[in-house]
Amino acid sequence: MRLAIEEPIMFSVLQALIDVGLWDAWTAVGGEKHVEDLAAIAKKGVDPELLRHQLRLMAANHIVQETGEDRYAPTAFSLALGDKGTHVAPALRIRTDHIAQCAMHWPAFLAKTDYRKPVDDSDSCYVDSFPERKTFFERCSANPVHQESFSSFMDLWAKQKRPWPEFYDTTALLEGADLSDGSPFVVDIGGHHGIDLLRVLHKHQDLPAGSLVLEDLPDVVASVTLATDTIKTVGHDLFAPNAVQPVRGSRAYYMHAVLHDWSDETSVKILKQVAAVMKPGYSKVLINDIVIPTTGTSCYQATLDCLVLQASANERTEAVWNKVLSEAGLKLVKIWPDGRGYESVIEAELA
């Protein structure tokens, strides 16, 4: 009942109430309200009778609190839905924009492809699920709404994870770094809004200006505002024709939840770009990603594995990581688990 009916219906109603602007309006005025009053303040006209049905479901799922007949009070979560600073509402829309339709298409896609593991980034279940026939990142680039839901979700998701300098030894990494000539300490490839570099800066507050480099698509880094000169931004498209990694000789090249979005073949190409600019005996590749255990995979890890599989990517075991690294001219040095059964930092260097 929960899987088949309750969860999808609850989410569809929640999204509809986001769309009519109920949460924004209610957060602005606050307080307990009658259903008629809530219908009146919604930014788009909504039938009070329709809203009555939907708020019953929101109360049953503890999104709002029922205080009497047709009376409701906001909760911390419903207030967050209406607070644009939290990014909760656009983050939830990732299900509507990206996840739900692809997940529903998965059985049909597997039947269509004779139940073979998908490995072609350009002909994935995700591509086959939408009329545009674009990859995930192509759809995001083409539609600001799709990009917003992805970006908002990634920002919230990153905040739930354990900061990587807490389980990887960035102190030892820094002690072995030569930053005297302006060389970078860490280049965060696909670093989005820079939360992982800010976590490095929080631990190592005396790093010189420009020693941390946030690298992502030009449109992404153009939208980033960072109140520090320690982090500089560099726009780079990994998949541009004849793409070359623009930052040479960094102490570390860091990627968080980047390679799990791509097939092994594409991941090798990305890593080869990095290997070409690394300094032998000095530079490190640090991949913050899932390492699937040989037994006892957590629900989180298995879910992410099947999610990215729909984009013809996959999470990887240590053996597969070794293979991918080796094909890119790298060797695995050490795996640093986060202690929560989520992700690990995979440390590698030139072979």
mmCIF file of C-alpha atoms in Angstrom, residues 21-270:
data_model
loop_
_atom_site.group_PDB
_atom_site.id
_atom_site.type_symbol
_atom_site.label_atom_id
_atom_site.label_comp_id
_atom_site.label_asym_id
_atom_site.label_seq_id
_atom_site.Cartn_x
_atom_site.Cartn_y
_atom_site.Cartn_z
ATOM 1 C CA GLY A 21 2.172 28.891 -4.126
ATOM 2 C CA LEU A 22 0.479 27.794 -0.906
ATOM 3 C CA TRP A 23 3.659 27.187 1.043
ATOM 4 C CA ASP A 24 5.244 30.511 -0.002
ATOM 5 C CA ALA A 25 2.155 32.468 0.997
ATOM 6 C CA TRP A 26 1.625 30.611 4.273
ATOM 7 C CA THR A 27 5.240 31.002 5.325
ATOM 8 C CA ALA A 28 4.990 34.743 4.650
ATOM 9 C CA VAL A 29 1.970 35.262 6.915
ATOM 10 C CA GLY A 30 2.443 32.359 9.362
ATOM 11 C CA GLY A 31 0.023 31.055 11.945
ATOM 12 C CA GLU A 32 -2.892 28.660 12.145
ATOM 13 C CA LYS A 33 -5.397 29.029 9.325
ATOM 14 C CA HIS A 34 -8.810 27.787 8.194
ATOM 15 C CA VAL A 35 -8.868 25.991 4.853
ATOM 16 C CA GLU A 36 -10.890 28.871 3.354
ATOM 17 C CA ASP A 37 -8.206 31.358 4.409
ATOM 18 C CA LEU A 38 -5.470 29.167 2.963
ATOM 19 C CA ALA A 39 -7.311 28.944 -0.342
ATOM 20 C CA ALA A 40 -7.547 32.732 -0.362
ATOM 21 C CA ILE A 41 -3.834 33.363 0.223
ATOM 22 C CA ALA A 42 -2.533 30.821 -2.300
ATOM 23 C CA LYS A 43 -0.795 32.657 -5.130
ATOM 24 C CA LYS A 44 -2.887 30.864 -7.755
ATOM 25 C CA GLY A 45 -6.629 30.462 -7.398
ATOM 26 C CA VAL A 46 -7.442 27.139 -5.774
ATOM 27 C CA ASP A 47 -10.867 25.681 -5.016
ATOM 28 C CA PRO A 48 -11.303 25.456 -1.205
ATOM 29 C CA GLU A 49 -13.053 22.099 -1.640
ATOM 30 C CA LEU A 50 -10.046 20.744 -3.541
ATOM 31 C CA LEU A 51 -7.670 22.167 -0.947
ATOM 32 C CA ARG A 52 -9.685 20.530 1.855
ATOM 33 C CA HIS A 53 -9.014 17.073 0.360
ATOM 34 C CA GLN A 54 -5.321 17.792 -0.125
ATOM 35 C CA LEU A 55 -4.665 19.249 3.318
ATOM 36 C CA ARG A 56 -6.132 16.164 4.972
ATOM 37 C CA LEU A 57 -3.403 14.150 3.262
ATOM 38 C CA MET A 58 -0.722 16.677 4.232
ATOM 39 C CA ALA A 59 -1.823 16.431 7.864
ATOM 40 C CA ALA A 60 -1.886 12.627 7.753
ATOM 41 C CA ASN A 61 1.736 12.728 6.581
ATOM 42 C CA HIS A 62 2.742 15.351 9.202
ATOM 43 C CA ILE A 63 3.547 17.993 6.578
ATOM 44 C CA VAL A 64 1.089 20.276 8.419
ATOM 45 C CA GLN A 65 -0.614 19.959 11.801
ATOM 46 C CA GLU A 66 -4.390 19.525 12.026
ATOM 47 C CA THR A 67 -5.692 21.689 14.899
ATOM 48 C CA GLY A 68 -9.454 21.325 14.407
ATOM 49 C CA GLU A 69 -12.092 20.822 11.747
ATOM 50 C CA ASP A 70 -10.707 22.434 8.563
ATOM 51 C CA ARG A 71 -7.999 24.165 10.599
ATOM 52 C CA TYR A 72 -4.266 23.692 10.138
ATOM 53 C CA ALA A 73 -1.010 25.003 11.563
ATOM 54 C CA PRO A 74 2.340 25.023 9.760
ATOM 55 C CA THR A 75 5.216 22.769 10.762
ATOM 56 C CA ALA A 76 8.944 23.392 10.511
ATOM 57 C CA PHE A 77 8.948 21.425 7.261
ATOM 58 C CA SER A 78 6.031 23.289 5.663
ATOM 59 C CA LEU A 79 7.672 26.593 6.616
ATOM 60 C CA ALA A 80 10.903 25.399 4.983
ATOM 61 C CA LEU A 81 8.908 24.587 1.831
ATOM 62 C CA GLY A 82 7.867 28.234 1.662
ATOM 63 C CA ASP A 83 11.274 29.702 2.522
ATOM 64 C CA LYS A 84 13.191 30.258 -0.710
ATOM 65 C CA GLY A 85 16.445 30.411 1.242
ATOM 66 C CA THR A 86 16.189 26.719 2.165
ATOM 67 C CA HIS A 87 15.838 25.470 -1.465
ATOM 68 C CA VAL A 88 13.614 22.645 -0.156
ATOM 69 C CA ALA A 89 10.744 23.152 -2.635
ATOM 70 C CA PRO A 90 12.893 23.230 -5.803
ATOM 71 C CA ALA A 91 14.974 20.337 -4.486
ATOM 72 C CA LEU A 92 11.865 18.174 -4.148
ATOM 73 C CA ARG A 93 11.005 18.969 -7.743
ATOM 74 C CA ILE A 94 13.913 16.782 -8.880
ATOM 75 C CA ARG A 95 11.448 13.918 -8.561
ATOM 76 C CA THR A 96 9.007 15.564 -10.980
ATOM 77 C CA ASP A 97 11.644 16.900 -13.382
ATOM 78 C CA HIS A 98 13.967 13.904 -13.500
ATOM 79 C CA ILE A 99 13.354 10.880 -11.283
ATOM 80 C CA ALA A 100 9.708 9.785 -11.495
ATOM 81 C CA GLN A 101 9.229 9.518 -15.250
ATOM 82 C CA CYS A 102 12.550 7.748 -15.723
ATOM 83 C CA ALA A 103 11.853 5.304 -12.894
ATOM 84 C CA MET A 104 8.421 4.488 -14.313
ATOM 85 C CA HIS A 105 9.970 3.872 -17.739
ATOM 86 C CA TRP A 106 12.693 1.551 -16.399
ATOM 87 C CA PRO A 107 10.789 -1.770 -16.781
ATOM 88 C CA ALA A 108 9.778 -0.942 -20.351
ATOM 89 C CA PHE A 109 13.301 0.202 -21.216
ATOM 90 C CA LEU A 110 14.792 -3.053 -19.935
ATOM 91 C CA ALA A 111 12.281 -5.070 -21.948
ATOM 92 C CA LYS A 112 13.115 -2.992 -25.026
ATOM 93 C CA THR A 113 16.861 -3.626 -24.563
ATOM 94 C CA ASP A 114 16.555 -7.353 -23.786
ATOM 95 C CA TYR A 115 17.442 -6.920 -20.126
ATOM 96 C CA ARG A 116 21.076 -5.986 -20.758
ATOM 97 C CA LYS A 117 23.011 -3.651 -18.492
ATOM 98 C CA PRO A 118 22.944 -0.185 -20.108
ATOM 99 C CA VAL A 119 26.403 1.246 -20.783
ATOM 100 C CA ASP A 120 25.811 3.900 -23.460
ATOM 101 C CA ASP A 121 25.498 7.389 -21.930
ATOM 102 C CA SER A 122 23.706 8.676 -25.032
ATOM 103 C CA ASP A 123 21.137 5.860 -25.166
ATOM 104 C CA SER A 124 20.163 5.394 -21.545
ATOM 105 C CA CYS A 125 16.799 4.860 -19.893
ATOM 106 C CA TYR A 126 16.916 8.548 -18.927
ATOM 107 C CA VAL A 127 17.418 9.620 -22.542
ATOM 108 C CA ASP A 128 14.631 7.275 -23.650
ATOM 109 C CA SER A 129 12.221 8.617 -21.021
ATOM 110 C CA PHE A 130 11.812 12.151 -22.354
ATOM 111 C CA PRO A 131 10.861 13.482 -25.792
ATOM 112 C CA GLU A 132 14.007 15.648 -26.003
ATOM 113 C CA ARG A 133 16.201 12.506 -25.981
ATOM 114 C CA LYS A 134 18.938 14.366 -24.132
ATOM 115 C CA THR A 135 21.228 13.145 -21.366
ATOM 116 C CA PHE A 136 20.594 14.339 -17.827
ATOM 117 C CA PHE A 137 23.102 17.185 -18.016
ATOM 118 C CA GLU A 138 22.013 18.193 -21.512
ATOM 119 C CA ARG A 139 18.427 18.566 -20.241
ATOM 120 C CA CYS A 140 19.653 20.634 -17.302
ATOM 121 C CA SER A 141 21.666 22.903 -19.598
ATOM 122 C CA ALA A 142 18.695 23.381 -21.910
ATOM 123 C CA ASN A 143 16.112 24.132 -19.199
ATOM 124 C CA PRO A 144 16.801 26.451 -16.220
ATOM 125 C CA VAL A 145 13.954 24.866 -14.232
ATOM 126 C CA HIS A 146 15.521 21.421 -14.555
ATOM 127 C CA GLN A 147 18.908 22.860 -13.604
ATOM 128 C CA GLU A 148 17.425 24.588 -10.553
ATOM 129 C CA SER A 149 15.826 21.418 -9.192
ATOM 130 C CA PHE A 150 19.075 19.478 -9.670
ATOM 131 C CA SER A 151 21.248 22.230 -8.152
ATOM 132 C CA SER A 152 18.945 22.701 -5.170
ATOM 133 C CA PHE A 153 18.811 18.984 -4.479
ATOM 134 C CA MET A 154 22.595 18.646 -4.711
ATOM 135 C CA ASP A 155 23.120 21.544 -2.302
ATOM 136 C CA LEU A 156 20.787 20.021 0.301
ATOM 137 C CA TRP A 157 22.185 16.527 -0.225
ATOM 138 C CA ALA A 158 25.766 17.749 0.229
ATOM 139 C CA LYS A 159 24.847 19.313 3.568
ATOM 140 C CA GLN A 160 23.640 15.933 4.842
ATOM 141 C CA LYS A 161 26.958 14.241 4.118
ATOM 142 C CA ARG A 162 29.943 14.053 6.416
ATOM 143 C CA PRO A 163 32.515 16.733 5.465
ATOM 144 C CA TRP A 164 35.304 14.971 3.614
ATOM 145 C CA PRO A 165 38.184 16.628 5.551
ATOM 146 C CA GLU A 166 36.823 14.827 8.631
ATOM 147 C CA PHE A 167 37.635 11.392 7.219
ATOM 148 C CA TYR A 168 40.394 12.113 4.703
ATOM 149 C CA ASP A 169 43.767 13.435 5.971
ATOM 150 C CA THR A 170 43.877 16.872 4.342
ATOM 151 C CA THR A 171 46.535 17.912 6.895
ATOM 152 C CA ALA A 172 49.030 15.419 5.490
ATOM 153 C CA LEU A 173 48.011 16.458 1.986
ATOM 154 C CA LEU A 174 48.771 20.095 2.822
ATOM 155 C CA GLU A 175 52.079 19.275 4.509
ATOM 156 C CA GLY A 176 53.256 17.727 1.251
ATOM 157 C CA ALA A 177 52.082 20.646 -0.881
ATOM 158 C CA ASP A 178 54.256 23.342 -2.448
ATOM 159 C CA LEU A 179 52.096 26.432 -2.873
ATOM 160 C CA SER A 180 54.967 28.931 -2.986
ATOM 161 C CA ASP A 181 54.675 29.645 -6.716
ATOM 162 C CA GLY A 182 50.903 30.049 -6.676
ATOM 163 C CA SER A 183 50.224 26.423 -7.525
ATOM 164 C CA PRO A 184 46.781 25.224 -6.446
ATOM 165 C CA PHE A 185 46.179 22.978 -3.473
ATOM 166 C CA VAL A 186 42.846 21.408 -4.491
ATOM 167 C CA VAL A 187 40.921 21.619 -7.767
ATOM 168 C CA ASP A 188 37.290 20.621 -7.229
ATOM 169 C CA ILE A 189 36.141 19.291 -10.616
ATOM 170 C CA GLY A 190 32.373 19.523 -11.000
ATOM 171 C CA GLY A 191 32.284 21.237 -7.625
ATOM 172 C CA HIS A 192 29.002 23.035 -8.252
ATOM 173 C CA HIS A 193 28.591 25.759 -5.589
ATOM 174 C CA GLY A 194 31.808 24.995 -3.718
ATOM 175 C CA ILE A 195 30.618 23.419 -0.459
ATOM 176 C CA ASP A 196 33.468 20.870 -0.421
ATOM 177 C CA LEU A 197 36.117 23.572 -0.904
ATOM 178 C CA LEU A 198 34.506 25.660 1.836
ATOM 179 C CA ARG A 199 34.889 22.636 4.112
ATOM 180 C CA VAL A 200 38.615 22.515 3.280
ATOM 181 C CA LEU A 201 38.898 26.226 4.005
ATOM 182 C CA HIS A 202 37.070 25.793 7.315
ATOM 183 C CA LYS A 203 39.768 23.320 8.404
ATOM 184 C CA HIS A 204 42.741 25.133 6.842
ATOM 185 C CA GLN A 205 41.976 28.829 7.193
ATOM 186 C CA ASP A 206 45.446 30.133 6.273
ATOM 187 C CA LEU A 207 45.528 28.858 2.707
ATOM 188 C CA PRO A 208 46.806 31.469 0.226
ATOM 189 C CA ALA A 209 44.530 33.290 -2.209
ATOM 190 C CA GLY A 210 43.560 31.246 -5.241
ATOM 191 C CA SER A 211 44.881 27.967 -3.842
ATOM 192 C CA LEU A 212 41.455 26.333 -4.002
ATOM 193 C CA VAL A 213 39.910 26.098 -7.472
ATOM 194 C CA LEU A 214 36.219 25.530 -8.120
ATOM 195 C CA GLU A 215 35.824 24.095 -11.606
ATOM 196 C CA ASP A 216 32.500 23.487 -13.328
ATOM 197 C CA LEU A 217 30.598 24.424 -16.457
ATOM 198 C CA PRO A 218 30.925 28.152 -17.253
ATOM 199 C CA ASP A 219 27.218 28.788 -16.617
ATOM 200 C CA VAL A 220 27.434 27.076 -13.225
ATOM 201 C CA VAL A 221 30.490 28.922 -11.896
ATOM 202 C CA ALA A 222 29.085 32.208 -13.205
ATOM 203 C CA SER A 223 26.204 31.807 -10.747
ATOM 204 C CA VAL A 224 28.459 31.183 -7.741
ATOM 205 C CA THR A 225 29.213 33.855 -5.144
ATOM 206 C CA LEU A 226 31.931 33.003 -2.627
ATOM 207 C CA ALA A 227 32.946 35.536 0.020
ATOM 208 C CA THR A 228 36.627 34.569 -0.031
ATOM 209 C CA ASP A 229 39.617 35.107 -2.315
ATOM 210 C CA THR A 230 41.034 31.708 -1.344
ATOM 211 C CA ILE A 231 38.680 30.059 -3.833
ATOM 212 C CA LYS A 232 38.819 31.019 -7.476
ATOM 213 C CA THR A 233 36.451 29.744 -10.150
ATOM 214 C CA VAL A 234 37.318 28.240 -13.514
ATOM 215 C CA GLY A 235 34.771 27.394 -16.187
ATOM 216 C CA HIS A 236 35.458 24.126 -17.980
ATOM 217 C CA ASP A 237 33.404 21.684 -20.039
ATOM 218 C CA LEU A 238 34.758 18.156 -19.642
ATOM 219 C CA PHE A 239 33.051 17.110 -22.857
ATOM 220 C CA ALA A 240 33.976 19.961 -25.152
ATOM 221 C CA PRO A 241 35.790 18.813 -28.321
ATOM 222 C CA ASN A 242 39.478 18.253 -27.543
ATOM 223 C CA ALA A 243 38.887 19.310 -23.928
ATOM 224 C CA VAL A 244 42.062 19.795 -21.845
ATOM 225 C CA GLN A 245 42.145 20.175 -18.074
ATOM 226 C CA PRO A 246 42.954 23.894 -17.632
ATOM 227 C CA VAL A 247 44.655 23.706 -14.214
ATOM 228 C CA ARG A 248 48.055 22.005 -14.200
ATOM 229 C CA GLY A 249 50.171 20.639 -11.373
ATOM 230 C CA SER A 250 47.683 20.845 -8.499
ATOM 231 C CA ARG A 251 48.428 18.966 -5.310
ATOM 232 C CA ALA A 252 45.008 17.306 -5.612
ATOM 233 C CA TYR A 253 42.231 16.938 -8.163
ATOM 234 C CA TYR A 254 39.009 16.217 -6.314
ATOM 235 C CA MET A 255 35.706 14.908 -7.680
ATOM 236 C CA HIS A 256 32.630 14.370 -5.522
ATOM 237 C CA ALA A 257 29.775 12.296 -6.953
ATOM 238 C CA VAL A 258 30.934 13.081 -10.486
ATOM 239 C CA LEU A 259 32.144 9.795 -11.936
ATOM 240 C CA HIS A 260 29.124 7.858 -10.684
ATOM 241 C CA ASP A 261 27.102 9.831 -13.235
ATOM 242 C CA TRP A 262 29.006 8.287 -16.128
ATOM 243 C CA SER A 263 29.798 4.936 -17.652
ATOM 244 C CA ASP A 264 33.195 3.332 -17.046
ATOM 245 C CA GLU A 265 34.312 4.299 -20.548
ATOM 246 C CA THR A 266 33.412 7.969 -20.073
ATOM 247 C CA SER A 267 34.882 8.013 -16.556
ATOM 248 C CA VAL A 268 38.204 6.781 -17.956
ATOM 249 C CA LYS A 269 38.178 9.665 -20.467
ATOM 250 C CA ILE A 270 37.540 12.181 -17.662
#
